[in-house]
Each structure stands twice: as structure tokens, then as C-alpha cells.
Tab-separated table of C-alpha atoms and ligand atoms in Angstrom:
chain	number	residue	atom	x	y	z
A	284	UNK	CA	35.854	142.727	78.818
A	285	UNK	CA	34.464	138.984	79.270
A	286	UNK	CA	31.794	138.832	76.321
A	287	UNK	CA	32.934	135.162	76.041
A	288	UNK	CA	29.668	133.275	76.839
A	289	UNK	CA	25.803	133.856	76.433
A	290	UNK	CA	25.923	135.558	79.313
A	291	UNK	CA	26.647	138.673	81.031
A	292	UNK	CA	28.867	138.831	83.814
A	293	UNK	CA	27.504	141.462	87.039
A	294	UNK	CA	30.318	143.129	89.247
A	295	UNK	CA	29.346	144.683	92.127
A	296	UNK	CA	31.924	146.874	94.365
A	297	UNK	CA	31.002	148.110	97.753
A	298	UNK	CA	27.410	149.365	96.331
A	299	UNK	CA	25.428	151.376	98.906
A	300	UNK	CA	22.054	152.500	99.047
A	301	UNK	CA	20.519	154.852	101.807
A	302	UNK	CA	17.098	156.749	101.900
A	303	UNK	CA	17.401	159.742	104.219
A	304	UNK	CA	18.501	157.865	107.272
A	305	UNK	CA	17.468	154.458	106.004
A	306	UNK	CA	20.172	152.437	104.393
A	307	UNK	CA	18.249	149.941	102.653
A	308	UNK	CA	21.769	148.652	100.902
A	309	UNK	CA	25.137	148.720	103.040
A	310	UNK	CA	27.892	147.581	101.290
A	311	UNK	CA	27.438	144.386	98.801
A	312	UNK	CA	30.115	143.132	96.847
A	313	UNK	CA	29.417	140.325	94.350
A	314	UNK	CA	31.177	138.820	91.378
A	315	UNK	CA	28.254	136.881	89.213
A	316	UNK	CA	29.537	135.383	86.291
A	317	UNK	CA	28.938	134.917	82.636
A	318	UNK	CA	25.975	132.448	82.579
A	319	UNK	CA	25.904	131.554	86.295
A	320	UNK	CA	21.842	131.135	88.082
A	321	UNK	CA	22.676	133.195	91.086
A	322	UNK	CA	20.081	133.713	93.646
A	323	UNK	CA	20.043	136.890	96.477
A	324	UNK	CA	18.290	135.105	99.359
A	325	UNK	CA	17.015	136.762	102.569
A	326	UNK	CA	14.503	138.128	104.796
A	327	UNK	CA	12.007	140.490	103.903
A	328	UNK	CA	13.704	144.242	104.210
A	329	UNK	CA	17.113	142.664	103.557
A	330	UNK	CA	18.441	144.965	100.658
A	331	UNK	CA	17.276	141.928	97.593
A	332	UNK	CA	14.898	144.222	95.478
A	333	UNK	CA	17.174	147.228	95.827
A	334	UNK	CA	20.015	146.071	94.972
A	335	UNK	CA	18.503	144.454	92.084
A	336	UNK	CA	16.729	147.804	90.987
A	337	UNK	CA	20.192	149.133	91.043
A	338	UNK	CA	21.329	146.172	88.359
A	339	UNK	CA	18.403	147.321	86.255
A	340	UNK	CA	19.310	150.764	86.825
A	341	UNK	CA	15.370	151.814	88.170
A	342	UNK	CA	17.726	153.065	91.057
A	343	UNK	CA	20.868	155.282	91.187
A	344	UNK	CA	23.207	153.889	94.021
A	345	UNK	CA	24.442	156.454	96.992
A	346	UNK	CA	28.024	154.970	95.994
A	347	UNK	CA	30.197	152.007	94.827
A	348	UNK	CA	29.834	150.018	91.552
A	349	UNK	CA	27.825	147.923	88.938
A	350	UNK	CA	30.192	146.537	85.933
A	351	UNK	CA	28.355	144.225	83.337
A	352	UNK	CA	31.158	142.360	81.557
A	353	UNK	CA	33.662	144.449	83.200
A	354	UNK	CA	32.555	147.978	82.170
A	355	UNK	CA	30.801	150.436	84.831
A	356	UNK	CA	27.131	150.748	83.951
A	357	UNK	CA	26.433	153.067	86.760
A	358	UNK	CA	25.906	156.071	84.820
A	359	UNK	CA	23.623	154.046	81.928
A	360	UNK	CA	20.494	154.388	81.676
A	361	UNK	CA	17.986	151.167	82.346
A	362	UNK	CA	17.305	150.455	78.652
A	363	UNK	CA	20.684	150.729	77.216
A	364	UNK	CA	21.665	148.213	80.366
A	365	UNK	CA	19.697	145.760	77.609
A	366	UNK	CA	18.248	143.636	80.432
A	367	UNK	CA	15.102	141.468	80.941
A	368	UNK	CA	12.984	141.898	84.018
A	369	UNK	CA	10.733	139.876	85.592
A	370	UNK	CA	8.898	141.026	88.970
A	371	UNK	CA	6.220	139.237	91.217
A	372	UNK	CA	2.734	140.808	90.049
A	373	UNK	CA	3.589	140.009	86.417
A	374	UNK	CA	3.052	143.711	85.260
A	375	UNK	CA	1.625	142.462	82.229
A	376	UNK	CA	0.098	145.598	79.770
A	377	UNK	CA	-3.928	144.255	80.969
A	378	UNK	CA	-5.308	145.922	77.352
A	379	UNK	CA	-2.919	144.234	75.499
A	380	UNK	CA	-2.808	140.532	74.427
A	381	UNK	CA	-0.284	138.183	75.480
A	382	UNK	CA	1.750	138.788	71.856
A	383	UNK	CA	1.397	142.336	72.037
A	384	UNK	CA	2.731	142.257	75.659
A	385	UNK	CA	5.865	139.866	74.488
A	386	UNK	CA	6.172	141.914	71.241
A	387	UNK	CA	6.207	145.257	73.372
A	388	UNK	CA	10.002	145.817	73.911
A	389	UNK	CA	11.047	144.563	70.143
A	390	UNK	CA	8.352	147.441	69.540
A	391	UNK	CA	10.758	149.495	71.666
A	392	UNK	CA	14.027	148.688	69.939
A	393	UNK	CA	12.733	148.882	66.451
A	394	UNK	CA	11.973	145.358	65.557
A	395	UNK	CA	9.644	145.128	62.164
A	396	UNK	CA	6.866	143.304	62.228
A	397	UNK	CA	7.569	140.070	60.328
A	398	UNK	CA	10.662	140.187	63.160
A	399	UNK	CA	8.506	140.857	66.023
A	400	UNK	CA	6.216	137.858	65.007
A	401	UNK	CA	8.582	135.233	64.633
A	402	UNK	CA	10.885	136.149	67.945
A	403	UNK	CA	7.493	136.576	70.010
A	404	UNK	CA	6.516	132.920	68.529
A	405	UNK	CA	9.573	131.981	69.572
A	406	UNK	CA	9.415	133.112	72.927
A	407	UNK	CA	6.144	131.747	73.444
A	408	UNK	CA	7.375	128.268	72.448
A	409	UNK	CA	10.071	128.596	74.825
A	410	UNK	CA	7.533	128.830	78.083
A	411	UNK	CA	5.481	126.625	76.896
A	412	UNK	CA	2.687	128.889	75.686
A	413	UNK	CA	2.620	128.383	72.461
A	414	UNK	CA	-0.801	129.313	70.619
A	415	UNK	CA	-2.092	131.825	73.710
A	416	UNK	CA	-0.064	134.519	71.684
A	417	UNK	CA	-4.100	136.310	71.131
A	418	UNK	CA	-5.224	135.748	74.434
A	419	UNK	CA	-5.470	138.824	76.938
A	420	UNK	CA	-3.520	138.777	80.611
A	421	UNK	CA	-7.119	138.474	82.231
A	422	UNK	CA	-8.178	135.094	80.181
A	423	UNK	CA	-4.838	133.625	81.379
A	424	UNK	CA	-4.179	132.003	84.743
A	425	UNK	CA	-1.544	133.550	86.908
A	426	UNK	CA	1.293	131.179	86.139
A	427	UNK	CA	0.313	131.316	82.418
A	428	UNK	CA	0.818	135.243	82.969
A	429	UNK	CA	4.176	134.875	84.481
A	430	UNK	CA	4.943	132.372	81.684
A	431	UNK	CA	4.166	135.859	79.247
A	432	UNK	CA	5.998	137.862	81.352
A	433	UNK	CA	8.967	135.579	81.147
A	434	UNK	CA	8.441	135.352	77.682
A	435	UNK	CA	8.499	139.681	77.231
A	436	UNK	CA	12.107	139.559	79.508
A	437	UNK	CA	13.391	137.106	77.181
A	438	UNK	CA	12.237	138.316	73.780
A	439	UNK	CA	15.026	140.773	72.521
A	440	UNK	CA	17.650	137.902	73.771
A	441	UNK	CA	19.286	139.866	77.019
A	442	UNK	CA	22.581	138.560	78.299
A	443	UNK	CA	21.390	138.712	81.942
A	444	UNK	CA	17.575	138.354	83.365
A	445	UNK	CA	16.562	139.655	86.375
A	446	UNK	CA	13.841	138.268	88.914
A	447	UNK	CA	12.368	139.072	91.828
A	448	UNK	CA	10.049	137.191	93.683
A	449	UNK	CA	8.341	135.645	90.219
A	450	UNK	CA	7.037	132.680	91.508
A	451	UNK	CA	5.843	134.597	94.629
A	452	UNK	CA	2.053	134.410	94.135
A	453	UNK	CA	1.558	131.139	92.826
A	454	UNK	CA	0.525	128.391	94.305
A	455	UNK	CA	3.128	125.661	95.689
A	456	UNK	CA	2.370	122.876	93.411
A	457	UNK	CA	3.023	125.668	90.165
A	458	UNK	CA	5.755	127.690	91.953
A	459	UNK	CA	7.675	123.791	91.867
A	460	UNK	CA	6.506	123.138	88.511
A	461	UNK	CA	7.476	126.691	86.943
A	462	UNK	CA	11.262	126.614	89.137
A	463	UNK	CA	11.917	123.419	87.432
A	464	UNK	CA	10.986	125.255	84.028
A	465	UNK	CA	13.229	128.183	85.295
A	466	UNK	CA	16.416	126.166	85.564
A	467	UNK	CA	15.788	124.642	81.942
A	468	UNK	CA	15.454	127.573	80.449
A	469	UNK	CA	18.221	128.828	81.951
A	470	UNK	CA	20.172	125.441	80.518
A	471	UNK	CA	18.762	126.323	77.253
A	472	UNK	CA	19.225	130.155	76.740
A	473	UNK	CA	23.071	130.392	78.406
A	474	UNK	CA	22.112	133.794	79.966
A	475	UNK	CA	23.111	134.733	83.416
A	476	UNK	CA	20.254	134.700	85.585
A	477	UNK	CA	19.926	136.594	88.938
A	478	UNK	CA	17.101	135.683	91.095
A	479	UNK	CA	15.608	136.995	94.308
A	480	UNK	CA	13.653	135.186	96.997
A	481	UNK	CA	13.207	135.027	100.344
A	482	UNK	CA	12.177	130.989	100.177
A	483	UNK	CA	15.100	129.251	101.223
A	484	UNK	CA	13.959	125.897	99.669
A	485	UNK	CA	13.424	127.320	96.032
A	486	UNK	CA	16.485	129.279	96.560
A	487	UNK	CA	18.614	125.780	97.090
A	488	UNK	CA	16.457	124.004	94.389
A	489	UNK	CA	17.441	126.130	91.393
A	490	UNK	CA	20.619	128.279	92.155
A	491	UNK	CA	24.166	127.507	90.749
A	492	UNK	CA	25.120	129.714	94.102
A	493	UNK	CA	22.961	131.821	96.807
A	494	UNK	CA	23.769	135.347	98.181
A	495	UNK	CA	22.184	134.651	101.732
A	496	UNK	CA	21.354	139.038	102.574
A	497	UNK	CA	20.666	140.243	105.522
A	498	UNK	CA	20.849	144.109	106.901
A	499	UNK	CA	21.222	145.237	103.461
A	500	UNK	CA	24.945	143.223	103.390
A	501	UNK	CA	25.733	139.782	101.880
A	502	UNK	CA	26.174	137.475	104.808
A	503	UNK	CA	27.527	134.560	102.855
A	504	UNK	CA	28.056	133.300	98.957
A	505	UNK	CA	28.651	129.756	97.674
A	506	UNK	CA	26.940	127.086	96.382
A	507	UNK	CA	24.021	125.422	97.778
A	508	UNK	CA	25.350	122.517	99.289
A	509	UNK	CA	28.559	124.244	100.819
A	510	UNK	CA	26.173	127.114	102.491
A	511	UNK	CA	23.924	123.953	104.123
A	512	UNK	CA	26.770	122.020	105.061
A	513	UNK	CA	28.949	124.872	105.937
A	514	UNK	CA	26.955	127.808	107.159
A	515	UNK	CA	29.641	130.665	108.456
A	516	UNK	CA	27.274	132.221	111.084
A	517	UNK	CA	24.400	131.722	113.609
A	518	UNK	CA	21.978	133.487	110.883
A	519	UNK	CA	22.931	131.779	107.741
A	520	UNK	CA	22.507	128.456	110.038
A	521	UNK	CA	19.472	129.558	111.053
A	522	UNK	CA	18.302	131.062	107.541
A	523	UNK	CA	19.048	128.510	105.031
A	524	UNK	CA	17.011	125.214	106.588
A	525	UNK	CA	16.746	123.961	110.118
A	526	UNK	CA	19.901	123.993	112.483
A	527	UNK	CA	19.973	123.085	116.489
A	528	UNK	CA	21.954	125.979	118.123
A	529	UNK	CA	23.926	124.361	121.138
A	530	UNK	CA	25.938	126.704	123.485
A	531	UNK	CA	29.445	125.057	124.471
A	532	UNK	CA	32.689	126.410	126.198
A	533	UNK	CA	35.807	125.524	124.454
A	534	UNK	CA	38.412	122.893	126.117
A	535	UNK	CA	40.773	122.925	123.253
A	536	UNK	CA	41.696	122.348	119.637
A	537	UNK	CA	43.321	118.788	118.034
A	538	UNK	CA	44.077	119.187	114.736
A	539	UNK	CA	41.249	121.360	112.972
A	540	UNK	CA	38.821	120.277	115.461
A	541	UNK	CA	37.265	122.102	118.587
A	542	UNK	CA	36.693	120.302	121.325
A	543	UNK	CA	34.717	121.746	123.929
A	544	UNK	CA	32.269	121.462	126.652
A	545	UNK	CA	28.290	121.442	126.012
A	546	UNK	CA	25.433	120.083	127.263
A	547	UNK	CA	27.333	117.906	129.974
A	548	UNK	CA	29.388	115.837	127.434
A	549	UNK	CA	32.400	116.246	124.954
A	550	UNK	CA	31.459	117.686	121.693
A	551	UNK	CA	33.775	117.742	118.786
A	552	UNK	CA	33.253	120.416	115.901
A	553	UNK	CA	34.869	122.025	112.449
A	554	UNK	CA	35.395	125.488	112.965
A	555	UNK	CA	36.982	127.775	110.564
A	556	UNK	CA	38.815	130.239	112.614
A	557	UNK	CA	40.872	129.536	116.114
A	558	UNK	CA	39.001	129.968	119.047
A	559	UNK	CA	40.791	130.355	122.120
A	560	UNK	CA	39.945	128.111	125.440
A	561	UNK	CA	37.742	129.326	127.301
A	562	UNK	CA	35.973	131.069	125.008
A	563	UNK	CA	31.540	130.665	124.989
A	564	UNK	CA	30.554	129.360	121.323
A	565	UNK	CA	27.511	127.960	119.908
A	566	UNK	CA	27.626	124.516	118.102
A	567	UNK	CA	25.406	123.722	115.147
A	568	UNK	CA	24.141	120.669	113.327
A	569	UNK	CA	21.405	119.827	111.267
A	570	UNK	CA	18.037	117.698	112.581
A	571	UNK	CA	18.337	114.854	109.652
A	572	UNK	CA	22.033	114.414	110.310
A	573	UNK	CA	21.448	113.330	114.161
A	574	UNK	CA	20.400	109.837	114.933
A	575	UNK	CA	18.885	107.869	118.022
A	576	UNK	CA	22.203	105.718	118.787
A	577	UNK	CA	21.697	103.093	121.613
A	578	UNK	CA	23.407	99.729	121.603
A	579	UNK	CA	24.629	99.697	117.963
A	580	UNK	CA	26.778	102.642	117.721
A	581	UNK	CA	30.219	102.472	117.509
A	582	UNK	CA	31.716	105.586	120.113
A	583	UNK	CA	34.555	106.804	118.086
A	584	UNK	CA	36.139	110.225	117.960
A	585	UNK	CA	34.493	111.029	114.591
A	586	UNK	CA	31.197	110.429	116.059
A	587	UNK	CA	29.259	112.972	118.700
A	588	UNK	CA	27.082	111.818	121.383
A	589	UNK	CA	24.604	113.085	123.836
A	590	UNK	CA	22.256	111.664	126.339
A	591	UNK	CA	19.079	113.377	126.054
A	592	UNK	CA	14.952	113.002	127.332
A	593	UNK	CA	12.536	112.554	124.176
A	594	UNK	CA	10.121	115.513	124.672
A	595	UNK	CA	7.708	115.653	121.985
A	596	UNK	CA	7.437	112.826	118.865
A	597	UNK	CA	5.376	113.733	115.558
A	598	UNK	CA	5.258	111.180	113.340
A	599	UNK	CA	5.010	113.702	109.985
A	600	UNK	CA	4.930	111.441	106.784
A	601	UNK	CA	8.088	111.098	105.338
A	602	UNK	CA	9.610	111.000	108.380
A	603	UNK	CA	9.544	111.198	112.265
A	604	UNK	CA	10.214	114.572	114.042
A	605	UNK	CA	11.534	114.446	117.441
A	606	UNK	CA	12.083	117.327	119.913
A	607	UNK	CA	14.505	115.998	122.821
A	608	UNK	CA	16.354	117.675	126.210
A	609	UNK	CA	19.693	117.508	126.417
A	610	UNK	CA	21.595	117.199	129.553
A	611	UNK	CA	22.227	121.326	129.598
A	612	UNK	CA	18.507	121.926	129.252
A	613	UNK	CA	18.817	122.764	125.840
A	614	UNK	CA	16.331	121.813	122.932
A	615	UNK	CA	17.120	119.789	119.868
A	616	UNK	CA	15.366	118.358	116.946
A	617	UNK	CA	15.847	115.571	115.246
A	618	UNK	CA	14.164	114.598	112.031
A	619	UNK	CA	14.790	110.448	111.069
A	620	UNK	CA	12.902	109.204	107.981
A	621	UNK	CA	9.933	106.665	108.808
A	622	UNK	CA	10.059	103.235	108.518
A	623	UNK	CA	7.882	100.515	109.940
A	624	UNK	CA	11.090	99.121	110.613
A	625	UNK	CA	12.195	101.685	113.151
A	626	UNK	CA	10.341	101.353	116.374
A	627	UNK	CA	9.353	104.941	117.078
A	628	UNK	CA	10.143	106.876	120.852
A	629	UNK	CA	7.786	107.503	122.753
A	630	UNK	CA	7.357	111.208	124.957
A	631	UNK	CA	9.435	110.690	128.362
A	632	UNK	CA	11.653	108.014	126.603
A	633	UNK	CA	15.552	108.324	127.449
A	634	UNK	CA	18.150	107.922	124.347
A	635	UNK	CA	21.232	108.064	123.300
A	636	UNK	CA	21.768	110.210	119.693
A	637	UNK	CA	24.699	110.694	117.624
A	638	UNK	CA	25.868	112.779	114.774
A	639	UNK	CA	29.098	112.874	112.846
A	640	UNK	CA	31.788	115.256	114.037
A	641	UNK	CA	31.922	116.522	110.370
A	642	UNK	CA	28.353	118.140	110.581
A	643	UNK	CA	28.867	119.830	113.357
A	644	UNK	CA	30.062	123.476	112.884
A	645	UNK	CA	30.984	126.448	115.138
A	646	UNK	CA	29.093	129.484	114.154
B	92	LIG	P1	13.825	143.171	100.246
B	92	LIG	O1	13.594	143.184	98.786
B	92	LIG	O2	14.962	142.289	100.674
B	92	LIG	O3	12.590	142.884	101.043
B	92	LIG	P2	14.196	146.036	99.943
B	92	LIG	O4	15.402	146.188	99.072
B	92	LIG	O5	12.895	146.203	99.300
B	92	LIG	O6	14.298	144.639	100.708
B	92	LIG	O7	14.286	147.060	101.139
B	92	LIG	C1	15.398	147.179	102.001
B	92	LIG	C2	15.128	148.243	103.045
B	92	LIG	O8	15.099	149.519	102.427
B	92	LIG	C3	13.782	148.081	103.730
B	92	LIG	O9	13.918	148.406	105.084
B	92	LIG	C4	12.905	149.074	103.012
B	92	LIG	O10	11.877	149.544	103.853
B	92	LIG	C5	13.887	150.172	102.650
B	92	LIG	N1	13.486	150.860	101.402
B	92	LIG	C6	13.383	150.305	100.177
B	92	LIG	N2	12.998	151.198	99.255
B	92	LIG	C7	12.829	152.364	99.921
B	92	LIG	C8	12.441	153.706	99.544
B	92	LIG	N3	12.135	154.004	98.278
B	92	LIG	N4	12.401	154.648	100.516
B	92	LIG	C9	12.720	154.354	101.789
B	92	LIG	N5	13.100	153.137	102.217
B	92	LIG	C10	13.156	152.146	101.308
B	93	LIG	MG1	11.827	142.675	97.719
């Protein structure tokens, strides 16, 4: 049993879920650990809610298993699981006030009510609410109410929170302010925290690691930064930001490095597994990792490069966002911050771009 930290730690073991012919959950096995901010990320239909209603245990799975801190919790029912719950409409109790909402589940468990006042003072301190304990859900705005509803899954000190989709109906300017709020609290309270969205940025903003779902199965785990920079298929590519999908024919392998044929040039890539020559592939890199490359550009065999038309320019802010041809026909984008410094391409232009052999992946 690992009750060694603040938090719970989550097993799951080959858990299925089907409705009549429907299998909403196909297999997911996932080790979250004591105090980790792990987030199930994926497209709508994807298996996220269900296989967190399993967790909670508002669901009973077809087969396979939940362990929290190593003991099967499968046959436990939802409030002996002793986890807090937050879901995307708040579900906030609309006759009661905010106190009495946050107060509701010491009420439950038995809490007196010199207890219940102090922890739900507590609680509202910790979301920033304090003094809105007598206020009702309707005299609050909605991120206050999600702040209350934070507050109630938090009260009786859980060991794991669950969330799906909180931030969902906010606004984008209060969905960043409140995720920033999320990952503090999470600093501050210890508790593992598993979170479900199908927003890809707020999922790589706040998440210690990211289940990317899809078809009810987990497609890929691992920290942000090594599921950007190292997505293991087209979809997580795809899924998780912006990726330019180039279709190549293998030459060869030096080292741990494909080399292969694609849009009329030599393109080097990282690949994971050994593909054979011959064999059709799709390349991958990211649009901020590719730059325009005449003249100055050293050719060197760390470095890809392509000749390609410049087909549509947007000059977006921040940065520039180009959409160029490549010598195959194929489309790519390439995103380069702006700067009066950088004379901008114009539609029709011809370039050279290049992009380091290391962010280029075969998925
Ligand atoms: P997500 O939260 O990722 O959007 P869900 O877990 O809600 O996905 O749903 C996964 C799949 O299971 C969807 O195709 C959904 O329609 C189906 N599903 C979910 N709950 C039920 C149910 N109670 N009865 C039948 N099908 C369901
Ligand atoms: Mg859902």
C-alpha cells in the first residue's frame, strides 16, 4: 500500500467499458501516482468522462481494474472511494448558499457544526472566496461558482480530486486565470489531481503528464514536453498542437536516423522503431521549429532542407504564419515570430526553409 504522500495513487488495469454494442472504454491502463496533476486529453467521445466516472465509482466497469493506493476499489461504493468531484456545470445545490453547498459533504460524513464552519472557511480561503460563504450560486458569477464547487470537492481533504471539463464554460481570459489557480492549489494541497479536457493547450499548461485518449484507449502518456516533441503517432501529432504531415519513402537508416525520400529532397528523421527500405512513412515537424533559410544557413547533416513556393502569408501578431508548396505538392506551415527586423515573404515568393533533424519524427 503507498499511503506515503498527500496523495492517492490511481491504478488502472485493462478497464473496459461497453454499452450494449457501444464500447465507450476499450482497454486503458494507467499508473497515476501519489500527488501527480495528470490530465486525460482527447476528442469529444474518446472514453475521458467514463473512465473517470469509473474512478468515482458513478459507473461499474464491464471488466479490468481500479486500485487507489494499491487496493482494488472496484467493488466500493462512490462515497467510501472518499473522493472530490468537480464537473463542468458546477452542480452547485441552487437553494443553498455557497457555505451550505461547501459544508454539504462534512454534513454527509458527520462533521459538527463548529467543524463544518471552520473547514468550509477554510476552503473558501483557499479559492479565493473568502467572505461569499452567505451568498447563493445565482448571486455568484460562473467562475466564482466553480471556485464553490472546488471548494465542496476539497472540503473533507480527499487524497485524489477529480475534474472534468471545469473550466469548460468560462470564458478564455477566466479559464487562464482559474488553470493557473488550479496548479497552485494543487502545489499547496499535495493531492493527486486527475483532470479531463479536450483543450490541448490547457491540457499542456497545467499537467505534470497527459493521457492523450482516443477510441476509448490511451494513445500515448508522458509529460508535456516529451508528447510535443516526441509524439508516437500521426494522431497524437496531430492532436496535441500543430504538426506538418509529410509523406516520404525510406532510403535507409545511419545510426538512429531515417533517411528517406520526400518531397524531392533528402530528409533526415528520429524514428523509434526500424523501418525497413522501401517502406511509405509520413514525416512530422512542428510549424515554429521550421525556418526560411536562404544564404545564411549552414547545410549540414543535422539540418533539413526543402525548396518550397510561399502560398499564403498572414502576418498574425506575435508572429508570421506562412503556408508554402513543397516540391511533392505537399502543404506546410510555418509559423516565425514577427520582427520588423525580418523582411516578410511575399505570396508567389520562392525559399529555401530548414528545420533541425532532431524535430523531425516518423509517425
Ligand atoms: P468523452 O468524455 O471523452 O467525450 P465519454 O466517456 O463521455 O467520452 O463517451 C465515450 C463514448 O461512450 C461515446 O461514444 C459516448 O456516446 C458513449 N457513451 C457514454 N456514456 C454512455 C451511455 N450511458 N450509454 C451509451 N453510450 C455511452
Ligand atoms: Mg466528457
Amino acid at each position: 500500500m503507498d499511503g506515503a504522500g498527500r496523495g492517492a495513487s490511481v491504478s488502472l488495469n485493462d478497464l473496459k467499458k461497453s454499452y450494449d454494442r457501444m464500447t465507450a472504454v476499450a482497454g486503458v491502463s494507467l499508473d497515476i501516482r501519489s500527488g501527480e496533476f495528470l490530465t486525460l486529453l482527447g476528442p469529444s467521445g474518446s472514453g475521458k468522462t467514463t473512465t473517470l466516472m469509473m474512478i468515482a465509482g458513478f459507473e461499474t466497469p464491464t471488466s479490468g481494474d481500479i486500485a487507489i493506493d494499491g487496493k482494488s476499489v472496484v467493488a466500493m461504493p462512490p462515497y467510501r472511494r472518499n473522493i472530490g468531484m468537480v464537473f463542468q456545470n458546477y452542480a452547485l445545490f441552487p437553494h443553498l448558499t455557497a457555505a451550505d453547498n461547501i459544508g454539504f459533504p462534512l454534513k454527509q460524513r458527520g462533521f459538527g457544526k463548529a467543524e463544518r464552519a471552520k473547514l468550509v472557511g477554510e476552503a473558501l480561503e483557499l479559492v479565493h472566496l473568502p467572505g461569499h460563504g452567505e451568498r447563493y450560486p445565482r448571486q455568484l458569477s460562473g467562475g466564482q461558482q466553480q471556485r464553490v464547487a472546488l471548494a465542496r470537492a476539497i472540503v473533507f481533504k480527499p487524497r485524489l480530486l477529480l475534474m472534468d471539463e471545469p473550466l469548460g464554460a468560462l470564458d478564455k481570459q477566466l479559464r487562464e486565470n482559474l488553470q493557473l489557480e488550479m496548479r497552485r492549489l494543487h502545489a499547496d494541497l499535495g493531492i493527486t489531481f486527475i483532470y479531463v479536457t479536450h483543450d490541448q493547450e490547457e491540457a499542456l499548461t497545467m499537467s505534470d503528464r497527459i493521457a492523450v485518449m482516443n477510441a476509448g484507449l490511451v494513445a500515448q502518456v508522458g509529460r508535456p514536453e516529451d508528447l510535443y516533441d516526441r509524439p508516437g503517432s500521426r494522431f497524437v501529432a496531430g492532436f496535441l498542437g500543430e504538426s506538418n504531415f509529410l509523406p516520404a519513402i525510406v532510403r535507409g537508416i545511419e545510426d538512429d536516423v531515417v533517411v528517406a525520400d520526400c518531397e524531392g529532397a533528402i530528409i533526415r528523421a528520429l524514428c523509434p522503431g526500424r523501418p525497413a527500405t522501401g517502406d511509405k512513412v509520413m514525416l512530422t515537424t512542428r510549424p515554429e521549429r521550421i525556418r526560411f533559410a536562404d544564404g545564411g544557413w549552414n547545410s549540414t547533416a543535422s539540418q533539413n532542407r526543402l525548396s518550397v513556393t510561399v502560398t499564403e502569408a498572414v502576418f498574425a501578431g506575435e508572429r508570421c504564419r506562412y503556408i508554402l508548396q513543397a516540391g511533392g505538392g505537399s502543404a506546410m506551415v510555418l509559423k516565425e515570430p514577427s520582427s520588423a527586423a525580418i523582411r516578410r515573404r511575399a505570396v508567389g515568393e520562392r525559399a529555401e526553409i530548414a528545420w533541425s533533424v532532431a524535430d523531425t519524427i516518423l509517425v
